[in-house]
Coordinates of C-alpha atoms in Angstrom, one line a residue:
Chain A
M1 CA -56.5 122.6 -57.7
A2 CA -54.2 120.4 -59.8
A3 CA -53.5 118.2 -56.8
S4 CA -57.2 117.6 -56.2
V5 CA -57.6 116.7 -59.9
R6 CA -54.7 114.3 -59.6
F7 CA -56.2 112.8 -56.5
R8 CA -59.5 112.3 -58.3
W9 CA -57.9 110.6 -61.3
R10 CA -55.5 108.4 -59.4
P11 CA -58.1 105.8 -58.2
C12 CA -59.1 105.1 -61.8
S13 CA -55.6 104.6 -63.1
R14 CA -54.7 102.5 -60.0
V15 CA -57.6 100.2 -60.5
L16 CA -56.6 99.8 -64.2
R17 CA -52.9 99.1 -63.2
L18 CA -53.8 96.5 -60.5
H19 CA -55.1 94.1 -63.1
T20 CA -51.9 94.2 -65.2
V21 CA -49.5 94.0 -62.2
A22 CA -51.2 90.8 -60.9
E23 CA -50.7 89.1 -64.3
A24 CA -47.2 90.3 -65.0
S25 CA -45.6 89.9 -61.4
A26 CA -45.1 86.2 -61.8
A27 CA -42.6 86.2 -64.7
R28 CA -41.2 89.7 -64.4
Y29 CA -37.7 89.2 -62.8
P30 CA -35.4 86.2 -62.5
P31 CA -35.1 84.6 -58.9
V32 CA -32.9 86.5 -56.5
V33 CA -30.2 84.1 -55.4
A34 CA -26.8 84.4 -53.8
S35 CA -23.7 84.9 -56.0
L36 CA -21.9 81.9 -57.3
T37 CA -18.3 83.2 -57.2
A38 CA -18.3 85.6 -54.2
K39 CA -16.1 84.9 -51.1
S40 CA -19.1 84.4 -48.9
Q41 CA -20.8 81.5 -47.1
A42 CA -23.9 81.8 -49.2
A43 CA -21.9 81.6 -52.4
R44 CA -20.0 78.5 -51.0
Q45 CA -23.3 76.9 -50.1
R46 CA -24.6 77.5 -53.6
R47 CA -21.5 76.0 -55.2
V48 CA -21.7 73.0 -52.9
E49 CA -25.4 72.5 -53.7
R50 CA -24.7 72.7 -57.4
W51 CA -22.0 70.0 -57.0
H52 CA -24.3 67.8 -54.9
R53 CA -27.1 68.2 -57.6
E54 CA -24.6 67.1 -60.3
A55 CA -23.7 64.0 -58.2
H56 CA -27.4 63.2 -57.5
D57 CA -28.2 63.5 -61.2
A58 CA -25.4 61.4 -62.5
P59 CA -26.8 58.5 -64.6
S60 CA -24.5 55.7 -63.4
A61 CA -22.4 54.8 -60.4
E62 CA -19.3 55.4 -62.5
A63 CA -20.3 58.9 -63.5
K64 CA -21.2 59.6 -59.8
L65 CA -17.7 58.5 -58.7
R66 CA -16.2 60.7 -61.4
V67 CA -18.1 63.7 -60.2
L68 CA -17.2 63.1 -56.6
T69 CA -13.5 62.4 -57.1
K70 CA -12.7 64.8 -59.9
L71 CA -11.4 67.7 -57.8
Q72 CA -8.0 67.0 -56.4
R73 CA -6.8 68.8 -53.3
L74 CA -4.3 68.1 -50.5
K75 CA -5.6 65.1 -48.4
Y76 CA -4.4 63.0 -45.5
V77 CA -3.0 59.7 -46.5
V78 CA -4.1 57.1 -44.0
Y79 CA -2.0 53.9 -43.8
P80 CA -3.8 50.9 -42.4
Q81 CA -0.6 49.2 -41.3
T82 CA 1.0 51.8 -39.1
F83 CA 3.5 51.9 -36.2
A84 CA 2.0 55.2 -34.9
L85 CA 0.9 55.1 -31.3
H86 CA -2.8 54.8 -30.4
A87 CA -3.6 54.7 -34.1
D88 CA -6.8 52.7 -33.6
R89 CA -8.4 55.6 -31.6
W90 CA -7.5 58.1 -34.3
Y91 CA -8.8 55.8 -37.0
Q92 CA -12.0 55.3 -35.1
S93 CA -12.6 59.0 -35.1
F94 CA -11.7 59.4 -38.8
T95 CA -14.2 56.7 -39.8
K96 CA -16.9 57.1 -37.1
T97 CA -16.4 53.5 -36.0
A98 CA -17.2 52.1 -32.6
Y99 CA -15.0 49.2 -31.6
L100 CA -16.5 46.4 -29.7
S101 CA -14.4 43.5 -28.4
G102 CA -15.8 40.1 -29.0
L103 CA -17.4 38.9 -32.3
P104 CA -21.1 39.1 -33.0
L105 CA -20.9 35.4 -34.1
P106 CA -21.6 32.5 -31.8
P107 CA -18.6 30.4 -30.7
P108 CA -17.3 28.4 -33.6
P109 CA -19.1 25.0 -33.9
G110 CA -16.8 22.0 -33.7
P111 CA -16.5 19.3 -36.3
G112 CA -19.7 17.4 -36.9
E113 CA -21.9 20.0 -35.3
P114 CA -24.4 21.8 -37.4
G115 CA -22.8 24.8 -39.2
G116 CA -19.3 23.5 -38.6
P117 CA -17.0 21.5 -40.8
A118 CA -17.8 17.8 -41.3
D119 CA -14.2 16.7 -40.3
L120 CA -11.5 18.8 -38.8
A121 CA -8.6 16.4 -39.6
P122 CA -8.1 17.3 -43.3
L123 CA -8.3 21.0 -42.5
R124 CA -5.8 20.7 -39.7
S125 CA -3.5 18.6 -41.8
A126 CA -3.7 21.2 -44.6
A127 CA -2.8 24.0 -42.2
C128 CA 0.1 22.0 -40.7
D129 CA 1.4 21.2 -44.2
C130 CA 1.4 24.9 -45.1
L131 CA 3.3 25.7 -41.9
L132 CA 5.8 23.0 -42.2
Q133 CA 6.4 23.7 -45.9
E134 CA 7.5 27.3 -45.1
H135 CA 9.2 26.8 -41.8
F136 CA 10.7 23.4 -42.0
H137 CA 10.8 21.7 -45.3
L138 CA 11.9 24.6 -47.5
K139 CA 15.6 25.2 -46.9
R140 CA 16.5 28.7 -47.9
R141 CA 20.1 29.3 -48.8
K142 CA 20.2 32.9 -47.8
R143 CA 18.6 34.7 -44.9
A144 CA 15.8 37.0 -45.9
P145 CA 17.0 40.6 -46.4
L146 CA 16.5 43.2 -43.6
Y147 CA 12.8 44.0 -43.0
R148 CA 11.7 41.5 -45.7
E149 CA 11.2 38.4 -43.5
Q150 CA 7.4 38.5 -43.7
E151 CA 7.3 38.4 -47.4
S152 CA 9.8 35.5 -47.5
A153 CA 8.1 33.2 -45.0
A154 CA 4.8 34.3 -43.7
S155 CA 3.3 35.6 -47.0
P156 CA 3.6 32.4 -49.0
F157 CA 2.3 30.4 -46.0
L158 CA -0.8 32.6 -45.7
R159 CA -1.4 32.4 -49.4
Q160 CA -1.2 28.6 -49.4
L161 CA -3.4 28.4 -46.3
V162 CA -6.1 30.6 -47.7
A163 CA -6.1 28.8 -51.1
S164 CA -6.2 25.3 -49.5
L165 CA -8.9 26.2 -46.9
V166 CA -11.1 27.8 -49.6
G167 CA -10.7 24.8 -51.8
L168 CA -11.5 22.3 -49.0
L169 CA -14.6 24.2 -47.8
T170 CA -16.2 24.9 -51.2
P171 CA -18.2 21.6 -51.1
H172 CA -19.7 22.7 -47.7
N173 CA -20.3 26.3 -48.6
P174 CA -21.6 26.6 -52.2
S175 CA -21.4 30.4 -52.2
L176 CA -17.6 30.0 -52.2
A177 CA -17.8 28.4 -55.6
S178 CA -19.1 31.6 -57.1
A179 CA -16.7 33.7 -55.1
A180 CA -13.5 35.3 -56.4
L181 CA -10.2 35.0 -54.5
D182 CA -7.7 37.8 -55.2
F183 CA -4.1 38.2 -54.0
R184 CA -2.5 41.6 -53.4
R185 CA -5.2 43.6 -55.2
P186 CA -5.2 47.3 -54.4
V187 CA -8.2 48.7 -52.4
H188 CA -8.7 52.4 -52.4
F189 CA -11.1 54.7 -50.7
Y190 CA -11.5 58.5 -50.5
W191 CA -13.8 60.4 -48.1
W192 CA -14.4 63.6 -46.2
R193 CA -14.7 64.0 -42.5
G194 CA -14.9 67.2 -40.5
E195 CA -13.9 70.8 -41.4
E196 CA -11.1 73.2 -40.7
I197 CA -10.2 76.8 -41.4
I198 CA -7.2 76.9 -43.8
P199 CA -4.4 78.5 -41.9
K200 CA -2.0 79.5 -44.8
G201 CA -2.0 79.8 -48.5
H202 CA -4.0 81.6 -51.1
R203 CA -7.2 80.1 -49.7
R204 CA -6.5 81.3 -46.2
G205 CA -9.4 81.8 -43.8
R206 CA -11.9 79.8 -45.8
I207 CA -13.7 76.7 -44.5
D208 CA -12.4 73.5 -46.0
A209 CA -13.4 69.9 -45.5
L210 CA -10.7 67.4 -44.3
R211 CA -10.0 64.8 -47.0
Y212 CA -8.7 61.3 -46.4
Q213 CA -7.4 58.6 -48.7
I214 CA -6.6 54.9 -47.9
D215 CA -4.5 53.0 -50.3
D216 CA -4.4 49.4 -49.1
K217 CA -3.1 46.2 -50.5
P218 CA -4.5 43.3 -48.5
H219 CA -2.7 40.0 -48.7
S220 CA -5.8 38.3 -50.1
Q221 CA -9.5 38.9 -50.3
I222 CA -12.6 36.9 -51.1
R223 CA -15.4 38.7 -53.1
M224 CA -18.9 37.4 -53.6
P225 CA -21.8 38.3 -55.9
K226 CA -24.2 38.6 -52.9
Q227 CA -23.9 40.7 -49.7
L228 CA -23.4 38.9 -46.4
S229 CA -26.3 39.2 -43.9
E230 CA -26.1 42.0 -41.4
F231 CA -25.0 41.4 -37.8
V232 CA -27.1 44.1 -36.2
P233 CA -29.9 46.3 -37.7
L234 CA -28.9 49.5 -39.6
D235 CA -30.0 51.9 -36.9
Y236 CA -28.6 50.0 -34.0
S237 CA -27.4 52.4 -31.3
V238 CA -24.0 51.3 -30.0
P239 CA -23.5 52.1 -26.3
I240 CA -19.8 52.9 -26.8
E241 CA -18.7 56.4 -27.6
I242 CA -16.5 57.2 -30.5
P243 CA -13.2 58.8 -29.3
V244 CA -13.0 62.5 -30.0
L245 CA -9.5 63.9 -30.4
N246 CA -9.0 67.6 -29.9
C247 CA -5.9 68.1 -32.0
K248 CA -5.3 68.0 -35.7
P249 CA -4.7 64.7 -37.5
D250 CA -1.1 65.9 -38.2
K251 CA -0.2 65.0 -34.7
L252 CA -0.7 61.3 -35.3
P253 CA 1.6 61.8 -37.4
L254 CA -0.4 61.9 -40.6
F255 CA 0.8 63.7 -43.8
K256 CA -0.9 65.4 -46.7
R257 CA -0.4 64.7 -50.3
Q258 CA -2.3 65.5 -53.5
Y259 CA -2.9 62.9 -56.1
E260 CA -5.7 60.9 -57.8
N261 CA -8.7 60.3 -55.6
N262 CA -9.2 56.6 -56.1
I263 CA -12.1 54.4 -55.0
F264 CA -11.6 50.8 -55.8
I265 CA -12.6 47.4 -54.3
G266 CA -10.2 45.2 -56.2
T267 CA -12.1 45.0 -59.5
R268 CA -13.8 47.5 -61.7
L269 CA -17.5 48.4 -61.5
A270 CA -18.7 45.9 -64.0
D271 CA -17.6 42.9 -62.0
P272 CA -20.6 40.8 -60.7
C273 CA -18.6 39.9 -57.5
C274 CA -18.9 43.4 -56.1
Y275 CA -19.5 42.5 -52.4
G276 CA -16.8 41.7 -50.0
H277 CA -16.6 38.6 -47.8
T278 CA -13.2 38.3 -46.1
Q279 CA -9.9 40.0 -46.2
F280 CA -6.6 38.7 -45.0
H281 CA -3.9 41.1 -43.9
L282 CA -0.3 40.3 -43.1
L283 CA 1.4 42.8 -40.7
P284 CA 4.7 44.2 -41.9
D285 CA 8.1 43.8 -40.3
K286 CA 8.0 47.3 -38.8
I287 CA 5.4 46.3 -36.3
K288 CA 6.6 42.9 -35.3
R289 CA 5.9 41.7 -31.8
E290 CA 9.5 41.4 -30.8
K291 CA 10.4 44.9 -32.0
L292 CA 7.5 46.5 -30.2
L293 CA 8.4 44.7 -26.9
K294 CA 12.0 45.9 -27.2
D295 CA 10.9 49.5 -27.8
N296 CA 8.8 49.9 -24.7
R297 CA 5.6 49.6 -26.8
A298 CA 4.0 46.4 -25.5
D299 CA 0.5 48.0 -25.3
Q300 CA 0.7 48.9 -29.0
I301 CA 0.8 45.3 -30.2
E302 CA -3.0 45.0 -30.3
V303 CA -3.4 48.6 -31.5
G304 CA -1.6 47.6 -34.7
Y305 CA -4.1 44.8 -35.4
R306 CA -7.1 47.0 -34.6
A307 CA -6.0 49.9 -36.6
N308 CA -5.3 47.7 -39.7
A309 CA -8.7 46.1 -39.4
I310 CA -10.7 49.3 -38.9
A311 CA -9.0 51.2 -41.7
S312 CA -8.9 48.4 -44.3
L313 CA -12.4 47.1 -43.7
F314 CA -13.8 50.6 -43.6
A315 CA -12.1 51.3 -46.9
W316 CA -13.4 48.1 -48.5
T317 CA -17.0 48.4 -47.3
G318 CA -17.1 52.1 -48.1
A319 CA -15.8 51.4 -51.7
Q320 CA -18.4 48.6 -52.0
A321 CA -21.1 51.0 -51.0
M322 CA -19.9 53.7 -53.4
Y323 CA -19.9 51.1 -56.2
Q324 CA -23.6 50.7 -55.5
G325 CA -24.2 54.4 -55.9
F326 CA -24.3 55.5 -52.2
W327 CA -22.3 58.5 -51.0
S328 CA -22.3 61.0 -48.2
E329 CA -25.4 62.8 -49.2
A330 CA -27.2 59.5 -50.4
D331 CA -26.5 57.4 -47.3
V332 CA -26.6 53.6 -47.4
T333 CA -30.1 52.0 -47.1
R334 CA -28.7 48.6 -46.1
P335 CA -25.6 47.8 -44.1
F336 CA -22.4 46.6 -45.8
V337 CA -20.7 43.8 -44.0
S338 CA -17.2 42.3 -44.3
Q339 CA -14.9 40.2 -42.3
G340 CA -11.2 40.5 -41.8
V341 CA -8.3 38.4 -40.4
V342 CA -5.1 40.2 -39.4
T343 CA -2.0 38.1 -38.8
D344 CA 1.7 38.4 -38.5
G345 CA 2.4 34.8 -39.5
K346 CA 1.9 33.2 -36.0
Y347 CA -0.7 35.3 -34.2
F348 CA -4.2 35.7 -35.7
A349 CA -6.9 38.3 -34.8
F350 CA -10.4 38.2 -36.3
F351 CA -12.6 41.2 -37.1
C352 CA -16.1 41.8 -38.4
Y353 CA -17.1 45.2 -39.8
Q354 CA -20.5 46.7 -40.5
L355 CA -20.8 49.9 -42.4
N356 CA -24.0 51.7 -41.4
T357 CA -23.3 55.2 -42.6
L358 CA -21.3 56.9 -45.3
A359 CA -22.4 60.4 -44.2
L360 CA -19.2 61.5 -42.5
T361 CA -19.0 65.1 -43.9
A362 CA -19.7 68.0 -41.5
Q363 CA -22.9 68.8 -43.4
A364 CA -24.3 65.3 -43.5
D365 CA -23.2 64.3 -40.0
Q366 CA -25.2 66.9 -38.1
N367 CA -28.2 64.7 -37.4
N368 CA -26.8 61.3 -38.1
P369 CA -27.1 59.0 -35.1
R370 CA -25.8 55.9 -37.0
K371 CA -22.2 54.6 -36.4
N372 CA -20.1 52.1 -38.1
I373 CA -19.3 49.1 -35.9
C374 CA -16.1 47.0 -35.8
W375 CA -16.0 43.8 -33.7
G376 CA -12.7 42.2 -33.0
T377 CA -10.7 39.7 -30.9
E378 CA -7.3 39.7 -29.3
S379 CA -4.5 38.1 -31.3
K380 CA -3.9 34.5 -30.4
P381 CA -1.1 32.2 -31.7
L382 CA -2.0 29.5 -34.2
F383 CA 0.9 27.3 -32.9
E384 CA 3.5 27.3 -30.2
V385 CA 6.7 26.2 -31.9
I386 CA 7.7 24.2 -35.0
E387 CA 10.5 21.7 -34.4
D388 CA 11.6 18.4 -36.0
G389 CA 9.0 18.4 -38.6
D390 CA 6.2 18.7 -36.1
V391 CA 3.8 21.6 -35.2
K392 CA 3.6 21.8 -31.4
G393 CA 0.6 23.4 -29.7
F394 CA -1.7 23.8 -32.7
N395 CA -4.7 25.8 -31.7
D396 CA -7.9 24.1 -32.9
E397 CA -10.1 26.9 -31.7
L398 CA -8.4 29.3 -34.0
L399 CA -8.8 27.0 -37.0
L400 CA -12.5 26.5 -36.2
R401 CA -13.0 30.3 -36.0
L402 CA -11.2 30.7 -39.4
V403 CA -13.4 27.9 -40.8
Q404 CA -16.5 29.7 -39.4
F405 CA -15.5 32.9 -41.1
L406 CA -15.1 31.1 -44.4
M407 CA -18.3 29.2 -44.0
N408 CA -20.3 32.4 -43.5
R409 CA -22.6 32.7 -46.4
P410 CA -25.2 35.3 -47.6
E411 CA -28.8 34.5 -46.9
E412 CA -30.5 32.5 -49.6
N413 CA -33.8 34.4 -49.8
R414 CA -32.1 37.8 -49.6
S415 CA -32.8 40.0 -52.6
Q416 CA -29.9 42.1 -53.9
L417 CA -31.7 45.1 -55.4
L418 CA -32.8 47.1 -52.3
Chain B
M1 CA 53.3 70.5 -25.0
Q2 CA 51.2 69.5 -28.0
A3 CA 52.8 66.0 -28.2
T4 CA 52.1 65.2 -24.5
A5 CA 48.5 66.5 -24.8
W6 CA 48.0 64.3 -27.8
A7 CA 49.6 61.3 -26.1
Q8 CA 47.4 61.8 -23.1
A9 CA 44.3 62.1 -25.3
R10 CA 45.2 58.8 -27.1
Q11 CA 45.1 56.8 -23.8
P12 CA 42.2 54.5 -23.8
G13 CA 39.3 55.6 -21.6
F14 CA 40.3 59.3 -21.5
V15 CA 37.6 61.7 -22.5
S16 CA 38.9 65.1 -23.2
F17 CA 36.5 68.1 -23.1
C18 CA 39.1 70.5 -24.6
P19 CA 38.6 71.6 -28.1
P20 CA 41.3 70.2 -30.4
S21 CA 44.3 72.2 -31.2
A22 CA 45.5 72.8 -34.8
A23 CA 48.1 70.1 -34.6
D24 CA 45.5 67.5 -33.4
R25 CA 43.1 68.3 -36.2
K26 CA 44.9 66.4 -38.9
F27 CA 44.7 63.2 -36.7
R28 CA 41.1 63.7 -35.9
E29 CA 38.9 60.9 -37.4
P30 CA 36.4 62.0 -40.1
L31 CA 32.9 62.9 -39.0
S32 CA 31.3 60.0 -40.7
E33 CA 33.2 57.4 -38.7
R34 CA 32.6 59.1 -35.4
T35 CA 29.8 57.2 -33.5
R36 CA 27.0 59.1 -31.7
V37 CA 27.7 59.5 -28.0
M38 CA 26.0 61.5 -25.3
A39 CA 27.8 64.8 -25.4
R40 CA 28.3 67.6 -27.9
N41 CA 31.4 69.5 -29.2
V42 CA 34.0 67.1 -27.8
L43 CA 36.7 65.0 -29.3
Y44 CA 36.5 61.4 -28.3
P45 CA 39.6 59.1 -28.4
L46 CA 39.9 56.8 -31.4
Y47 CA 38.5 53.4 -30.7
Q48 CA 41.0 50.5 -31.1
A49 CA 40.1 46.9 -31.1
G50 CA 39.9 45.6 -27.5
N51 CA 39.1 48.9 -26.0
P52 CA 36.4 48.9 -23.3
Q53 CA 33.0 50.5 -24.0
L54 CA 33.3 54.3 -24.0
R55 CA 31.1 55.6 -21.2
I56 CA 29.9 59.2 -20.6
F57 CA 29.0 59.8 -17.0
R58 CA 28.3 63.5 -17.2
T59 CA 26.6 64.3 -20.4
N60 CA 27.0 67.6 -22.2
F61 CA 23.5 67.8 -23.4
F62 CA 20.9 70.0 -21.8
I63 CA 17.3 70.0 -22.8
Q64 CA 14.3 72.2 -22.2
L65 CA 10.7 71.2 -21.7
V66 CA 8.5 73.7 -23.4
R67 CA 4.8 74.4 -23.7
P68 CA 3.5 73.3 -27.1
G69 CA 2.3 76.1 -29.4
T70 CA -0.5 74.0 -31.0
A71 CA -2.7 71.4 -29.2
Q72 CA -0.8 68.1 -28.8
P73 CA -2.2 64.6 -27.9
E74 CA -2.1 63.9 -24.1
D75 CA 0.9 61.6 -24.3
T76 CA 3.1 64.0 -26.2
V77 CA 5.7 66.2 -24.4
Q78 CA 7.6 68.9 -26.4
F79 CA 11.3 69.6 -25.8
R80 CA 14.0 71.9 -27.2
I81 CA 17.2 70.0 -27.6
P82 CA 20.7 70.7 -28.9
M83 CA 21.1 70.5 -32.6
E84 CA 23.7 67.7 -32.3
M85 CA 21.3 65.4 -30.3
T86 CA 19.4 62.7 -32.2
R87 CA 16.1 61.0 -31.3
V88 CA 17.9 57.9 -30.1
D89 CA 20.1 60.1 -27.9
L90 CA 17.0 61.8 -26.5
K91 CA 15.3 58.5 -25.8
N92 CA 18.4 57.2 -23.9
Y93 CA 18.8 60.5 -22.1
L94 CA 15.2 60.5 -20.8
Q95 CA 15.2 56.9 -19.9
K96 CA 18.6 56.8 -18.1
V97 CA 18.8 60.2 -16.5
Y98 CA 15.2 60.8 -15.6
D99 CA 13.7 57.3 -15.7
V100 CA 10.9 58.4 -18.0
P101 CA 9.6 55.5 -20.3
V102 CA 9.6 56.8 -23.9
A103 CA 7.7 55.1 -26.7
A104 CA 8.5 57.3 -29.7
V105 CA 10.5 60.5 -30.5
R106 CA 10.1 62.7 -33.5
T107 CA 12.4 65.7 -34.2
R108 CA 12.4 68.7 -36.4
I109 CA 14.7 71.7 -36.8
Q110 CA 13.1 75.1 -36.5
H111 CA 14.6 77.7 -38.7
G112 CA 15.3 80.9 -36.7
S113 CA 14.2 84.0 -38.6
N114 CA 16.8 86.0 -40.4
K115 CA 14.4 88.7 -41.6
K116 CA 14.9 91.4 -39.0
R117 CA 17.4 94.1 -39.7
D118 CA 19.2 96.4 -37.4
H119 CA 19.9 100.2 -37.8
R120 CA 22.6 99.4 -40.3
N121 CA 20.3 97.2 -42.4
V122 CA 22.4 94.1 -41.4
R123 CA 20.3 91.0 -40.9
I124 CA 19.8 89.7 -37.4
K125 CA 19.6 86.0 -37.1
Q126 CA 17.5 84.3 -34.4
P127 CA 19.3 81.0 -33.6
D128 CA 17.9 77.8 -35.1
Y129 CA 16.9 75.1 -32.6
K130 CA 15.8 71.5 -32.7
V131 CA 12.3 70.5 -31.4
A132 CA 11.5 67.0 -30.2
Y133 CA 8.0 65.5 -29.7
V134 CA 8.3 62.6 -27.2
Q135 CA 5.4 60.2 -26.8
L136 CA 5.4 58.5 -23.4
A137 CA 5.0 54.8 -23.0
H138 CA 2.7 52.7 -20.9
G139 CA -0.3 55.0 -21.4
Q140 CA 1.2 57.8 -19.4
T141 CA 0.0 61.4 -20.1
F142 CA 1.5 64.8 -19.5
Q143 CA -0.1 68.2 -19.4
F144 CA 2.2 71.3 -19.3
P145 CA 1.5 73.0 -16.0
D146 CA 0.1 76.5 -15.7
L147 CA 3.2 78.2 -14.3
F148 CA 1.6 81.6 -13.7
P149 CA -1.9 81.0 -12.4
E150 CA -4.3 83.9 -12.0
K151 CA -4.2 85.1 -8.4
D152 CA -7.1 86.5 -6.6
R153 CA -6.2 90.2 -6.4
S154 CA -8.9 91.4 -4.0
P155 CA -7.4 92.3 -0.7
E156 CA -8.5 90.5 2.4
A157 CA -11.1 92.1 4.7
G158 CA -9.6 94.3 7.5
S159 CA -6.2 94.7 5.9
V160 CA -4.6 98.2 5.2
D161 CA -5.1 97.7 1.4
D162 CA -8.8 96.9 1.9
I163 CA -9.4 100.0 4.1
Q164 CA -7.5 102.2 1.6
N165 CA -9.5 100.9 -1.3
Q166 CA -12.8 101.4 0.6
F167 CA -11.8 105.0 1.4
M168 CA -10.9 105.7 -2.2
E169 CA -14.2 104.2 -3.3
D170 CA -16.1 106.5 -0.9
E171 CA -14.2 109.6 -2.0
R172 CA -15.0 108.8 -5.6
Q173 CA -18.7 108.4 -4.7
R174 CA -18.6 111.8 -2.9
Q175 CA -17.0 113.6 -5.9
K176 CA -19.5 112.2 -8.4
G177 CA -22.2 114.7 -9.4
E178 CA -25.9 114.1 -9.6
P179 CA -26.7 110.8 -11.4
R180 CA -29.6 112.4 -13.2
R181 CA -27.2 114.7 -15.1
G182 CA -25.6 111.6 -16.8
G183 CA -22.0 112.5 -16.1
V184 CA -22.2 116.0 -17.4
P185 CA -20.2 118.4 -15.1
D186 CA -22.2 120.9 -13.0
W187 CA -20.5 124.0 -14.4
F188 CA -22.1 123.2 -17.7
G189 CA -25.5 124.9 -18.2
L190 CA -27.2 128.1 -18.7

């Protein structure tokens, strides 16, 4: 009896309740999301997304850099000038760079041809003067101390060569007039690539990104207010595969340290010359040609040049891109291009680097077909021998290539704010 | 006796493998001035100006090639070497004795555990040893071989083992109860 009464009454009360539930269901309870502090993948995902949102919402590039580099943890310190074996393959895998031999530029135009220098003689005489000054005219009383020969002879020669060539080519290349020439300015870059499970410590068993830092000091660099034009389109698919190494970076050998995560192109953010043009690197005494030949490492001579170029130019172009506000979750919309010359005082090797992607983290790299590209040449001597106040066997091709590098200018009609 | 042994040891070119006696010890040159040579635990004669180059023809070092515990690059070979051997010694050793071109050597000392204790609670020390990672030159690679490959254990058809296995298999089939009972023994039931 009571049950039937209840059954009869229920439809009325249910109809009444239906109206109120529909109105109140929208704002009744807060959204059900994963925890923020738990030891779970969902919680980690939520923390990472919160951090990404904070970086996306940063008002300026400076604030963005601060958010991205604030947290310090153990990171691999990558040295561009290294004597480690097969360093260029390792660095290619760290920076997602494909190495192509041969430059994307046409062969250097000779004197008088369009695009080339008007007259080669003053340039050649300037280069020979720099060589003779250091190697012949300047009589040093004492021999350079051990492992300091480069900084006593080759470094001042390169400095003088760069300064004089830039000065002589400025009338032909007006963009060099507004360029800035720095000597021994630090270049820093910090990035993440790949993941690992932490083997030991209080964070054991958790997934952690691998962090890398490059602290480079190129011998000299030229910075411009406008970006150089790209060599290939942004989404160009390179036929070469990037080497994949199936052991930890520690085997290179590469060591971890924890300190400030710096990102620096040579000047601070406010500088108008924030795009890179050319960098010059002088190889240290540890990887001199004679030393490598004596140690059974003849095939590592070119590796030293390539590793230095890939690491230094990646750090420079990456830092330039981060200065413009791009980062791994906000990938570059236009390629960043720079050139580099690596030398040991006598042998010169030329490199061009195009940064197509900054998205190297495990999360951002899942569907990223873009690769960074580095073009390079073998190292060739600038001269054969210097004796009796005369430079024998001067290589004009090399000088023309150097002049072509310095004459490279950004396109006139190219707008900067893309 | 001691005097003659000492005089013999002081002859140029003589390499003695006998450990020094107490009387010789006070004439022994200090460790810092002793140059590195290719043997361990020996007393070399003191070098005097004009002496010929000291040569070791049968070295006292013995090294072991081991399988790496963690993945190594293809050109890296891992060795366990005596504690007194340096990376320069190892490079010369491999190049001169085995004719293996070596590009780089890195060494480390592995601490042997001193944690285990025996029935008297006295600590038991596992010996320390030196590990060397050798990177081969000229692009050569090395892969530690599989010393104990999995052998095919199935006996060949027609052999005694095969007939025996077949017989045991048939016996087991015969002993098995009805499959519809699902492994339940036939004495179980109402």
